[in-house]
Short mmCIF file of C-alpha atoms in Angstrom, two decimals:
data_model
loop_
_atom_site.label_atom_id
_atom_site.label_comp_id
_atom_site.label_asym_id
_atom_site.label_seq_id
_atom_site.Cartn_x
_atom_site.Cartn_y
_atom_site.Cartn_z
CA UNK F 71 63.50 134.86 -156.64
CA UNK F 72 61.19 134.31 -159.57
CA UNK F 73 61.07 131.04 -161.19
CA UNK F 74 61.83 132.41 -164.53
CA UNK F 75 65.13 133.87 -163.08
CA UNK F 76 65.59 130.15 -160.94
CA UNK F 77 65.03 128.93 -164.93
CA UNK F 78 68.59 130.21 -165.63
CA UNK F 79 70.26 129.16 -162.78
CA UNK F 80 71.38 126.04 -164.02
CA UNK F 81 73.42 127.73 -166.54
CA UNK F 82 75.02 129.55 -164.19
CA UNK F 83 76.15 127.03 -162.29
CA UNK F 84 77.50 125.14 -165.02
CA UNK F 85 79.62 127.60 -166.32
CA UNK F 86 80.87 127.56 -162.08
CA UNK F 87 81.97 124.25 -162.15
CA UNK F 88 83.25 124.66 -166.02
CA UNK F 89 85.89 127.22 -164.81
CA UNK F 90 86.94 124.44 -161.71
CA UNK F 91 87.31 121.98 -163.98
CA UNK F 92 90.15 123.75 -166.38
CA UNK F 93 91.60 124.99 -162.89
CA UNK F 94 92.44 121.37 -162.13
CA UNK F 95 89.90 121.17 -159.22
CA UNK F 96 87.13 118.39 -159.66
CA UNK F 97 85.45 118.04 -156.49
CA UNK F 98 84.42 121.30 -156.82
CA UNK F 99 83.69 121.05 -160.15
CA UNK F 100 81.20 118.01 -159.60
CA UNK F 101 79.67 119.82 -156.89
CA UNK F 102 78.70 122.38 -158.74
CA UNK F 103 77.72 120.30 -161.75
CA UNK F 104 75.60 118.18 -159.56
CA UNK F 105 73.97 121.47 -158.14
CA UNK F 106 72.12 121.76 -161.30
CA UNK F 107 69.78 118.75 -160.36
CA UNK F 108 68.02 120.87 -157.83
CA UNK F 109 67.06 123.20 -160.42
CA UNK F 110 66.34 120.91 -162.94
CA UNK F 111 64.16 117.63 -162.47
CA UNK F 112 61.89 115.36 -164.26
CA UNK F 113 61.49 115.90 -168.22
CA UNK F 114 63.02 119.23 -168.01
CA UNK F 115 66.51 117.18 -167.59
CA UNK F 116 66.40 116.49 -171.79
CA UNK F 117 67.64 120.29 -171.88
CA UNK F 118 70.91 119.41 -170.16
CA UNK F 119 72.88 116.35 -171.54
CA UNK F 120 75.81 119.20 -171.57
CA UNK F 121 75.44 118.53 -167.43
CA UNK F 122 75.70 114.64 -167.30
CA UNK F 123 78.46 114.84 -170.20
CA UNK F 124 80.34 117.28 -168.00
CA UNK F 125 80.15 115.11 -164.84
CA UNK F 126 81.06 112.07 -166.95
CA UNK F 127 84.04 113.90 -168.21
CA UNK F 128 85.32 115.40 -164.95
CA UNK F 129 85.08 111.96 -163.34
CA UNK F 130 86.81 110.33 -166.34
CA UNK F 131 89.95 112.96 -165.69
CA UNK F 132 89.69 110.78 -162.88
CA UNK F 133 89.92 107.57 -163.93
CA UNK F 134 86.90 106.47 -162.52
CA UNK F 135 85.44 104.74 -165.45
CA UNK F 136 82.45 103.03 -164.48
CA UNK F 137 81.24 105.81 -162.75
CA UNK F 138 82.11 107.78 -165.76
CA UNK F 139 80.40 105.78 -168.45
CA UNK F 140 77.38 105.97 -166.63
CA UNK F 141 76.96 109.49 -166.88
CA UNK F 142 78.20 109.65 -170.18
CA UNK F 143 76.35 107.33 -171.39
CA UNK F 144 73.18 109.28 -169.92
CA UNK F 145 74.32 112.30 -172.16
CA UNK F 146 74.11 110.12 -175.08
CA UNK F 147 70.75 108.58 -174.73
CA UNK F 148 69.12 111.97 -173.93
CA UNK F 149 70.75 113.42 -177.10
CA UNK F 150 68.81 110.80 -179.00
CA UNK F 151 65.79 111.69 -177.42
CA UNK F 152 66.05 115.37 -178.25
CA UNK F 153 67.37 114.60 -182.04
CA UNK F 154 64.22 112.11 -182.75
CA UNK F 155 62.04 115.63 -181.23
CA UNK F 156 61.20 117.98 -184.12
CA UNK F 157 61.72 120.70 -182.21
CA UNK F 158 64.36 122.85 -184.23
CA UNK F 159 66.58 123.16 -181.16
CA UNK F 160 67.76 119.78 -181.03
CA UNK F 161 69.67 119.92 -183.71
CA UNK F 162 72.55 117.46 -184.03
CA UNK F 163 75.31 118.52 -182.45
CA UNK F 164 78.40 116.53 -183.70
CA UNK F 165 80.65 118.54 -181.48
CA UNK F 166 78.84 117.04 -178.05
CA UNK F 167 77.99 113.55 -180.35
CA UNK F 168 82.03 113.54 -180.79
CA UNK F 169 83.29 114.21 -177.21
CA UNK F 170 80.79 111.30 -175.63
CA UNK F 171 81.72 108.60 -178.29
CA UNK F 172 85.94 109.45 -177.85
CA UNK F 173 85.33 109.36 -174.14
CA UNK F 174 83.24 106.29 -174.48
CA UNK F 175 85.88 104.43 -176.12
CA UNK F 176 88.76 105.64 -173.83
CA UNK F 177 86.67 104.22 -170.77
CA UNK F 178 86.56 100.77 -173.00
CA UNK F 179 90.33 100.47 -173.78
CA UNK F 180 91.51 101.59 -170.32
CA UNK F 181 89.11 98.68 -169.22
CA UNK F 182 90.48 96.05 -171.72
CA UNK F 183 87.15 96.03 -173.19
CA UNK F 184 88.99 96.16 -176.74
CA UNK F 185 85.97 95.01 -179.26
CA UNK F 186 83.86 97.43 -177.49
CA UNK F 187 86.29 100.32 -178.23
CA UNK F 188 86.97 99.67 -180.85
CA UNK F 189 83.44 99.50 -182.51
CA UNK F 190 82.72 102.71 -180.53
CA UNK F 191 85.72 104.73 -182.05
CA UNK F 192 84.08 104.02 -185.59
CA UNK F 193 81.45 106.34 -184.62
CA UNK F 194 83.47 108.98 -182.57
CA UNK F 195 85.88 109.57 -185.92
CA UNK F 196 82.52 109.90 -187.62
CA UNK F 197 81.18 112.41 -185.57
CA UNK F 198 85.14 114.25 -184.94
CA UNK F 199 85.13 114.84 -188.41
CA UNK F 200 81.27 116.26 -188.99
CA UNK F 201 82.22 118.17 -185.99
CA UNK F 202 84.89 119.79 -188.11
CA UNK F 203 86.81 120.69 -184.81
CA UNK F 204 90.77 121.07 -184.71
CA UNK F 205 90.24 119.70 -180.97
CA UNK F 206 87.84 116.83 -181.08
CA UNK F 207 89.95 115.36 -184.17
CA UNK F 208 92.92 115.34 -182.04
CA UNK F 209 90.87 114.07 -178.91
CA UNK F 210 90.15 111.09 -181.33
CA UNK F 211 93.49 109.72 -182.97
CA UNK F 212 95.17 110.11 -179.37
CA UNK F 213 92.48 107.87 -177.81
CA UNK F 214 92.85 105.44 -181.40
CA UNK F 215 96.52 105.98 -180.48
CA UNK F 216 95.98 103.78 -177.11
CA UNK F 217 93.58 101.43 -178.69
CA UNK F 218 96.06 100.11 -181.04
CA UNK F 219 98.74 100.34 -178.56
CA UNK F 220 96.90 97.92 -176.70
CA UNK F 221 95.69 95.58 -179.82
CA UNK F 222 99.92 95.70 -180.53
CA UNK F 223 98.80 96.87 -184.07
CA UNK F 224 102.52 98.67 -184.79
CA UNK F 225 101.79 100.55 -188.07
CA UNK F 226 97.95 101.90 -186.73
CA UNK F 227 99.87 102.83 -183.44
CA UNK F 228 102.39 104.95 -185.19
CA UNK F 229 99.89 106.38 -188.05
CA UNK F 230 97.08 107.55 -185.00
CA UNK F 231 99.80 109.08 -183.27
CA UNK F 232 101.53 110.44 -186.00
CA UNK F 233 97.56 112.21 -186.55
CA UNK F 234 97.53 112.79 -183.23
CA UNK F 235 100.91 114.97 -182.65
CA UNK F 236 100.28 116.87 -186.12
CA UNK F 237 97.03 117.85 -184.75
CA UNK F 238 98.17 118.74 -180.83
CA UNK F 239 101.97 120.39 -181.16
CA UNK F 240 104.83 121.38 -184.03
CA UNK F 241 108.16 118.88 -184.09
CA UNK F 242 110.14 121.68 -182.21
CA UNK F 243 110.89 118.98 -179.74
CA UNK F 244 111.91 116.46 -181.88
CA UNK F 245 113.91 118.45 -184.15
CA UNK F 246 115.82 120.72 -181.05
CA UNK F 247 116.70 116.97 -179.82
CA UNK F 248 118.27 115.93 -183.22
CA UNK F 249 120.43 119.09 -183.18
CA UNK F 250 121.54 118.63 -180.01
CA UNK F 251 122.73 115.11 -180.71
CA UNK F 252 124.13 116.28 -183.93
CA UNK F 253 126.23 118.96 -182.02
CA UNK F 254 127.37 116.81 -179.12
CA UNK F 255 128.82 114.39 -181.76
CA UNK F 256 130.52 116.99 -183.98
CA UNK F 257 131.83 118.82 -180.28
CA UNK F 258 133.32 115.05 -179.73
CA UNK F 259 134.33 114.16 -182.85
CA UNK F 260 136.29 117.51 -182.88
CA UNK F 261 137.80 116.88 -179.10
CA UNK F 262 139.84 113.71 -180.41
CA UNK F 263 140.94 115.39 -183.27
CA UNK F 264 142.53 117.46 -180.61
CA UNK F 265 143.95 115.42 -178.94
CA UNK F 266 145.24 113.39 -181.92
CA UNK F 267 146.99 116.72 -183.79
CA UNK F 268 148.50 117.73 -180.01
CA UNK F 269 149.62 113.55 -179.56
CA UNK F 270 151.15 113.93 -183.58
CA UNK F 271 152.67 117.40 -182.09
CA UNK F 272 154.26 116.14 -179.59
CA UNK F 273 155.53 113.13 -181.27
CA UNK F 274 157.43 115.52 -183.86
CA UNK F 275 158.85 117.83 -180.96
CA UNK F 276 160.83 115.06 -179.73
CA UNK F 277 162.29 113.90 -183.00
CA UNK F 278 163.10 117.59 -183.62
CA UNK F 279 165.00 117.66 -180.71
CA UNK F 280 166.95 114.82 -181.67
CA UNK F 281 167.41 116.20 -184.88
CA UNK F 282 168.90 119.22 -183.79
CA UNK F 283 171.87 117.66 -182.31
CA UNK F 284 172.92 116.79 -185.71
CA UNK F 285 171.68 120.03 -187.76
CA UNK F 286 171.12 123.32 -185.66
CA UNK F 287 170.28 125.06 -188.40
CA UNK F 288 167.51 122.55 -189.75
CA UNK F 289 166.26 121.80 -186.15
CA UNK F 290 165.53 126.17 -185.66
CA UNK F 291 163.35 125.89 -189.47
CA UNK F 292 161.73 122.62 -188.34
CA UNK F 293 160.69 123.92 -184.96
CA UNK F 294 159.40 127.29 -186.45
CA UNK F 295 157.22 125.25 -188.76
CA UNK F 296 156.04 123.70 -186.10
CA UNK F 297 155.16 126.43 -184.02
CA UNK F 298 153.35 128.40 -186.86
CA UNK F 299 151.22 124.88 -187.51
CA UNK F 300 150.56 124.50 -184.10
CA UNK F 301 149.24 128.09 -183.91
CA UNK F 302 147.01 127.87 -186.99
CA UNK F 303 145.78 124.66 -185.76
CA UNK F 304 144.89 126.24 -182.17
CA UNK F 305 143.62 129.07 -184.15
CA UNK F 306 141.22 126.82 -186.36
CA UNK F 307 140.01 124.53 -183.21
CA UNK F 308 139.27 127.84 -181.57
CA UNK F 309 137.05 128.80 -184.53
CA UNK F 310 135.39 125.62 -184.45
CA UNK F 311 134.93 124.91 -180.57
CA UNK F 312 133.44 129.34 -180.76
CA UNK F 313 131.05 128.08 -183.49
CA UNK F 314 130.02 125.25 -181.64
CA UNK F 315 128.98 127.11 -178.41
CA UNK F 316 127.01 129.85 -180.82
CA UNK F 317 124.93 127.01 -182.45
CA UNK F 318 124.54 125.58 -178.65
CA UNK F 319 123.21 128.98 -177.51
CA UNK F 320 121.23 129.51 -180.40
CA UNK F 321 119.18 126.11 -180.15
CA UNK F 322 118.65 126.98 -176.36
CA UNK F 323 117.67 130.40 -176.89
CA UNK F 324 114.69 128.97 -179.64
CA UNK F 325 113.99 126.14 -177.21
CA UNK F 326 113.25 128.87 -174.32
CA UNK F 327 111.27 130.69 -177.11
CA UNK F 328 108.98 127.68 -177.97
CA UNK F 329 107.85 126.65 -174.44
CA UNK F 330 107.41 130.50 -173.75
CA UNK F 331 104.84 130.35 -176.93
CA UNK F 332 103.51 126.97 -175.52
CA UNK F 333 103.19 128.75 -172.08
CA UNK F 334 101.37 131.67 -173.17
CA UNK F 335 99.18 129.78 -175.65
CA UNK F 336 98.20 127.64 -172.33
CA UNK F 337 97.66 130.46 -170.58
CA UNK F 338 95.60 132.12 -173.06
CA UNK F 339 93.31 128.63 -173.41
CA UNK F 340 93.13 128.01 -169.86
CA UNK F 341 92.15 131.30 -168.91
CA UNK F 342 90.90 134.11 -171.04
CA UNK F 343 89.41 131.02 -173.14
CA UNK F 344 87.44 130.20 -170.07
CA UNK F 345 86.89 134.07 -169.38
CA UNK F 346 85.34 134.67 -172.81
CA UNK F 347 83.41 131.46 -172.09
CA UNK F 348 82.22 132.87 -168.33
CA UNK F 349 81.13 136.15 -170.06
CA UNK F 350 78.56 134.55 -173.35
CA UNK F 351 77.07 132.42 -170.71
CA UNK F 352 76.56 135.65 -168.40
CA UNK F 353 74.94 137.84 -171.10
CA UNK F 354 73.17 134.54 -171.94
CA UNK F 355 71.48 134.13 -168.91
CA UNK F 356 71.03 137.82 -168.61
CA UNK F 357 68.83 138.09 -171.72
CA UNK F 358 67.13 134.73 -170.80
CA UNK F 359 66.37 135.43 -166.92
CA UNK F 360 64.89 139.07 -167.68
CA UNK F 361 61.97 139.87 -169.71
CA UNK F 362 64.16 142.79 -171.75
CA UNK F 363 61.77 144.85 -173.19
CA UNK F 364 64.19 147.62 -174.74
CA UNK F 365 65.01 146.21 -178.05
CA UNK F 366 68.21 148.33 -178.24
CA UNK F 367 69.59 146.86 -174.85
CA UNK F 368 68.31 143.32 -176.47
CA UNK F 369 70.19 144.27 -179.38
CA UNK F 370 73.67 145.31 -177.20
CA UNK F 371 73.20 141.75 -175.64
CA UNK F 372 73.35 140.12 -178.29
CA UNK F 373 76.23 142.02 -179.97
CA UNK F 374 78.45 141.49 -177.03
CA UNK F 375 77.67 137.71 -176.80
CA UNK F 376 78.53 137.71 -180.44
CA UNK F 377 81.34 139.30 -180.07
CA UNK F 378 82.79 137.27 -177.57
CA UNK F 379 82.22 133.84 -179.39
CA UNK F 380 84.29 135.80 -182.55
CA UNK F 381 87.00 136.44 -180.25
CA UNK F 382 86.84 133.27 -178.86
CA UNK F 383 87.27 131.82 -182.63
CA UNK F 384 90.17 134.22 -183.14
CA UNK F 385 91.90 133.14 -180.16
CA UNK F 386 91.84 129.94 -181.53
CA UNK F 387 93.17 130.99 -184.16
CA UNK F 388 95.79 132.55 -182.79
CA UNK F 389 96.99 129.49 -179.90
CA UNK F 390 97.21 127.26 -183.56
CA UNK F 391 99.28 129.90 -185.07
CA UNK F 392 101.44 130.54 -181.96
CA UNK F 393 101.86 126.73 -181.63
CA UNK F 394 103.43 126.19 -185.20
CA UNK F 395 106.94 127.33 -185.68
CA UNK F 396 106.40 126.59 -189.45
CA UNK F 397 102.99 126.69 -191.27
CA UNK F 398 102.56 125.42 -194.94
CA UNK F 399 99.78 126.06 -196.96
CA UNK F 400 98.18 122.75 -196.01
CA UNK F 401 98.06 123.26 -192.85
CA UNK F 402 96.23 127.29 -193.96
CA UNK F 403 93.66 125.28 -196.56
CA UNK F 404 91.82 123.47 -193.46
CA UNK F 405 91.43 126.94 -191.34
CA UNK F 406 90.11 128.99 -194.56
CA UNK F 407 87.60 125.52 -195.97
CA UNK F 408 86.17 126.26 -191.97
CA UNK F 409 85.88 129.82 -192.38
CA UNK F 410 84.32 129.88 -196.20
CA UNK F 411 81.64 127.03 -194.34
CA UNK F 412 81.05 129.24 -191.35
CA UNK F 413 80.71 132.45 -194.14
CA UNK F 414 77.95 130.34 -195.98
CA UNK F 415 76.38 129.89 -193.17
CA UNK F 416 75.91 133.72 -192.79
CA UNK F 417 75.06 134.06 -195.96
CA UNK F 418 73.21 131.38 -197.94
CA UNK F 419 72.94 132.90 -201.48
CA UNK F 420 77.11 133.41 -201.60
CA UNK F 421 78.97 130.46 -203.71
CA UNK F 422 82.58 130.14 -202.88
CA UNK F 423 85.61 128.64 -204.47
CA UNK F 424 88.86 127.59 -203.21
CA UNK F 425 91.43 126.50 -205.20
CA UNK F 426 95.37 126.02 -204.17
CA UNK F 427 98.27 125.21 -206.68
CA UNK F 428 99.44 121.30 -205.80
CA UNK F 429 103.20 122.39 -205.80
CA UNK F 430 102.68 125.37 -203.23
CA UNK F 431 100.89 123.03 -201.05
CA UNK F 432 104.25 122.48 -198.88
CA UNK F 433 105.96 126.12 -199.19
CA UNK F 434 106.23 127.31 -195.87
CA UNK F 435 105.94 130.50 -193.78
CA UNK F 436 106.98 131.44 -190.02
CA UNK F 437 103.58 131.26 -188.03
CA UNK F 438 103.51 135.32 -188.36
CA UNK F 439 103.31 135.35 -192.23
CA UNK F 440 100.89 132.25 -192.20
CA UNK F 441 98.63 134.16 -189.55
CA UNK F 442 98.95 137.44 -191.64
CA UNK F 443 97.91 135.48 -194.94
CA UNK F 444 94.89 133.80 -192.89
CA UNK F 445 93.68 137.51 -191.92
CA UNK F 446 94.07 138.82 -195.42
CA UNK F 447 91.85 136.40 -196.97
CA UNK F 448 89.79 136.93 -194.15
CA UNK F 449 89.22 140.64 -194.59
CA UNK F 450 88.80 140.37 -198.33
CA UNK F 451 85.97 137.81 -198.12
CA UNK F 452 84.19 139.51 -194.99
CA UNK F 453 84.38 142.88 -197.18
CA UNK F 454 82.96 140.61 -200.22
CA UNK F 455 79.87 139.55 -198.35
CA UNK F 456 79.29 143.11 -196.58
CA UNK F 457 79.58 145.19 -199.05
CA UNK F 458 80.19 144.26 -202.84
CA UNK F 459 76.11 142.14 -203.12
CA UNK F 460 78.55 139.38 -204.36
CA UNK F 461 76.75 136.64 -205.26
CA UNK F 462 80.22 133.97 -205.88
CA UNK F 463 83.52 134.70 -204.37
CA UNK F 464 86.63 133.13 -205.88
CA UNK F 465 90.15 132.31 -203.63
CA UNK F 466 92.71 131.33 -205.96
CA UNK F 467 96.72 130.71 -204.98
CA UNK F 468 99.11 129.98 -207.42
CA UNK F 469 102.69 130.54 -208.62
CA UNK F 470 104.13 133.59 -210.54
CA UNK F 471 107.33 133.12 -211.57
CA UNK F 472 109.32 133.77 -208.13
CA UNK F 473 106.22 135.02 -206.72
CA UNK F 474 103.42 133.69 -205.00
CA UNK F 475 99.88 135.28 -205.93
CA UNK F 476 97.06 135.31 -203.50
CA UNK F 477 93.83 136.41 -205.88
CA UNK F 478 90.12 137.30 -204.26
CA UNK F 479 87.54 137.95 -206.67
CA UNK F 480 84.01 139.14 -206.59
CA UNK F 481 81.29 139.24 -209.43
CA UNK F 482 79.89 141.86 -206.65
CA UNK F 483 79.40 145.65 -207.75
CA UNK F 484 82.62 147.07 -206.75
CA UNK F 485 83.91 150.83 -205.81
CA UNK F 486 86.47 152.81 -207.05
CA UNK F 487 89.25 153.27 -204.64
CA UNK F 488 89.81 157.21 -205.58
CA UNK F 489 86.62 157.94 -204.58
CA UNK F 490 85.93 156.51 -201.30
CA UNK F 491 87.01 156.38 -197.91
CA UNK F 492 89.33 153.51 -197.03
CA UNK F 493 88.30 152.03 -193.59
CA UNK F 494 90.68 149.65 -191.53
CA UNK F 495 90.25 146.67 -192.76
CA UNK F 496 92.06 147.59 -195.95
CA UNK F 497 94.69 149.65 -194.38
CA UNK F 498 95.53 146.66 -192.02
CA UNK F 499 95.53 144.40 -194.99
CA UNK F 500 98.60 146.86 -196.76
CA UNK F 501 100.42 146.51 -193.23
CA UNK F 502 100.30 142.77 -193.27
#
């Protein structure tokens, strides 16, 4: 083996003990992880704080948390080696930055080491919310969540994991709970008025029958009335008690739904996440262990690697969507502010704008029609910066009377629709 292929092996092998990690097996996982150091010694170790922050995290999973912070807090010093480098591949990366300070200050509040955490949490919100990450923001408020558990701080408890359970499920839960209580006591409440209407009954069926002694004829009209009441009123508590069991059924049937969607969106996390993962590292190390001297193969490389991280960002997408039973436009604005910063990133000389009407910020939409909207906007700003040599594109949301109007503008050249070829990203945009 070459060393230029022995290079790449590191890579390799943490991607291994990545996968045995989300399959719940650590040992393995920090064997492989550990692996790496016989590939990689001396100063070449500043290229992989990823490894030691790995290890650290694995071994925090745990709860091993001296053996834990030591490795983390390796991760974290050689990051601040590479960032005070000028080389332009140190960058700062505030998605790494964010994952070492939140697991930093878990490891001081499950230690009691309170003052520590909580001085360390300071910086791991700062760097959560540079990283701009759904994930690392909820990482953070649930590990704020058990710092001021511990400090006995009621309201900051409550507010971090108030953050917290916005940011990691949809109140499915709570609310199928509420209904159920809410159905148990009208199914109760409707039980004694049962059996108060058949006590009442019964009471009146034996003064009937000492009635009719004395009047035959009013004793047969009174026990007629009686029977018809007694029939509507079985009829009625029949209705209710058929209703009941239909709302019953109904919340059960959604509540199967929901941990289906939760089970699939798991699924697809867990493992195509960690597939898609698996496969950019692959073609990574492909292009980086071979000297690849066909640019067009070079080219392919890249494009699937590519590809892959934009599916990856779509399934992400998709597990948020899948996770929401309801989405507002509040919870759209923060997905489309990180795609309109990830589009001016691909394009430098674009100026966007992004404006949403305050009283449609809480109208909401089942997680299909939110998704739809999300990939509408989408496609209309992708076909902005590909084709129309837009140089400012415009979102704008607002009410119309009964309507609500979704408007994406260009100051780009334009085509007229008569004359050219419609491609699929227009036609899907009709179907959604």
């Amino acid at each position: 083996m070459s060393k230029d292929s022995q290079a790449y092996i590191p890579s390799a092998l943490n991607a291994i003990a990545i996968n045995y990690d989300d399959w719940g097996k650590p040992n393995q996982a920090l064997y492989y992880h550990k692996q790496v150091f016989n590939y990689v010694k001396g100063k070449d170790t500043l290229g992989i704080s990823q490894t030691y922050n790995n290890i650290g995290n694995t071994l925090l999973k745990q709860k091993k948390y001296k053996e834990a912070e030591k490795w983390i807090k390796t991760a974290v010093a050689i990051e601040e080696i590479n960032e005070r480098q000028t080389n332009p591949r140190y960058d700062i990366d505030f998605y790494s930055k964010a994952t070492n300070y939140t697991n930093l200050a878990v490891i001081a509040t499950k230690t009691n080491q309170l003052d520590k955490a909580g001085q360390i949490l300071t910086r791991a919100k700062e760097y959560s919310q540079k990283s701009k990450s759904v994930e690392k923001l909820r990482d953070y408020y649930r590990a704020e969540y058990e710092y001021n558990k511990l400090r006995k701080n009621l309201q900051k408890t409550v507010e971090s994991q108030e953050q917290y359970i916005k940011l990691r499920d949809s109140v499915f839960n709570k609310n199928r709970d509420k209904s159920f209580l809410e159905i148990e006591a009208k199914y109760q409440t409707a039980q004694k008025e049962k059996e108060i209407l058949n006590k009442e009954l019964e009471i009146k069926k034996k003064n009937t029958q000492t009635v009719i002694l004395a009047i035959i004829i009013a004793a047969l009209l009174i026990i007629t009335f009686l029977v018809y009441r007694q029939q509507k009123l079985k009829n009625r508590q029949q209705e209710q008690e058929f209703e009941l069991k239909s709302a019953i059924a109904k919340i059960e049937t959604q509540s199967k739904l929901q941990e289906q969607r939760l089970q699939i969106s798991r699924d697809l996390h867990d493992n195509i996440g960690a597939q898609l993962t698996f496969i950019i590292s692959s073609v990574d190390n492909i292009k980086y262990a071979f000297e690849i001297q066909n640019s067009k193969l070079d080219t392919k490389l890249s494009s699937i690697s590519n590809f892959a991280r934009s599916t990856i960002i779509e399934l992400r997408d998709t597990i948020w969507a899948m996770n929401n039973s309801e989405i507002t436009f509040e919870d759209l604005q923060t997905r489309i502010h990180n795609f309109v910063e990830k589009a001016k990133e691909a394009k430098h000389n674009i100026e966007f704008g992004f404006t949403i009407e305050k009283n449609l910020m809480d109208s909401k939409f089942t997680s299909i029609e939110g998704m739809n909207i999300y990939r509408t906007i989408q496609e209309a700003v992708n076909n902005s910066m590909k084709y129309a040599e837009a140089t400012r594109v415009e979102i704008n949301i607002e009410q119309r009377k009964n309507n609500i109007a979704i408007i994406i503008s260009d100051d780009g050249k334009g085509f007229d629709s008569n004359k050219v070829e419609l491609g699929n990203g227009i036609a899907n945009m009709k179907k959604e």
